[in-house]
């Protein structure tokens, strides 16, 4: 369904929405670990544990949760015996992949087109703002974003409503003025319940969960998202 009105801003989730995480698998391969299984579990497990800490009322930093997840996976029987170093050193080496993440191929052209058309662009992550800044710098896109925000300043992780309220407060936006964009339906569900129109980046052609509010827009990448957003009537 096309947008009825062009938004003032586009708010992007970061991990997997903008970033390609295959560098983590390469590092896990380099450790001698069964990289496929560990890599496929990594982000879902970090999110699960981060959500649980938020729900319990004591959110923890992304890095701390990620370290605990990898320490458990890499220290398990049948895995640690294959590592080329001790578990703590392996965790540190694996998480160095965040400094090597690249953006998906569809991201640069789409971001530049949206910015060039005068939309405010915001990156909002459950992870580290510093790592997001570095990702965008490596891609040559940092200047296209007016804000790079993390739940570390907000307190609770997305999809808690206070996380989305933090973005609106910092950026001086009303929820209806900003299109929240992510690959994760759970993130879009939280944003929709906070009043945002939402855009789903469906790079894999998957069905959208029927229990969640339908996204306002579906696109196959950020380049296609830009096309659809700029086709909408200006405010």
Steps between C-alpha positions, in 0.01 A plus 500: 500500500650841406549766767231768505746770610877532485656487850725774638750242623598136462619317811711192426573204721868406459596136567409301187281783369799712396786268593611173343626276783691241296831625645399328825473167322842552343651561843328198646636293211843636585468367854426149382150512649195349323429848367165434332320391814656762728447783251137412430419501873699808592274799434172324591659393829635848575157650432325237712724568796490877452120494485488286814720744691284791381183319602653428841570872544881489478614551139863412431733642232498315168872418525459335839208288382687406180807394699288275721326341201826424321668379817218249546503385136878485458550342842255216441624142475561406139594860415773611740714197413528633143602857589855613432508711820329518840132593513542857629756579228270341242208718611713814474624400155151414372346827619773688316286421194279798587786721387497324161127501426403657169165636386281297265552584130156664473570745784732774361295603196175498697639698791655760273182539300287551812747747649534684170122543489509681834381228738656476846661159550544345844676177598367338816656184638472261792877483466776754546470850353878502457495182292214638291693824445798296387288289263360811333844665484648195325214510249545874440145564623540664841433851370168384355364430851394780732500272806656168603320379812520198728273353763797542735380859544132408495523228766276214382571310180266511204216398475421667835288812433742723693772419246296641210392798710869580552552537123206737465612709796859536384411567136205730570262289293143384535462126445290549186777707338765226502503173307654227714693250285635157593545143383363372833120471532526515882664845470235623259229366730640708787536809281146467364360475852694817583323679213756479218416408143732211420698361209609137484819420311420151376822392332410129511136489389370372833137522616429769760369381840121512502483593870683829443362824354566494127783731388408818316750417227699195387823535302774259395781735607581859591531596134146376433383666821629836378314454172173434682542777758580766242203392289268603785343848494700760691349646817 
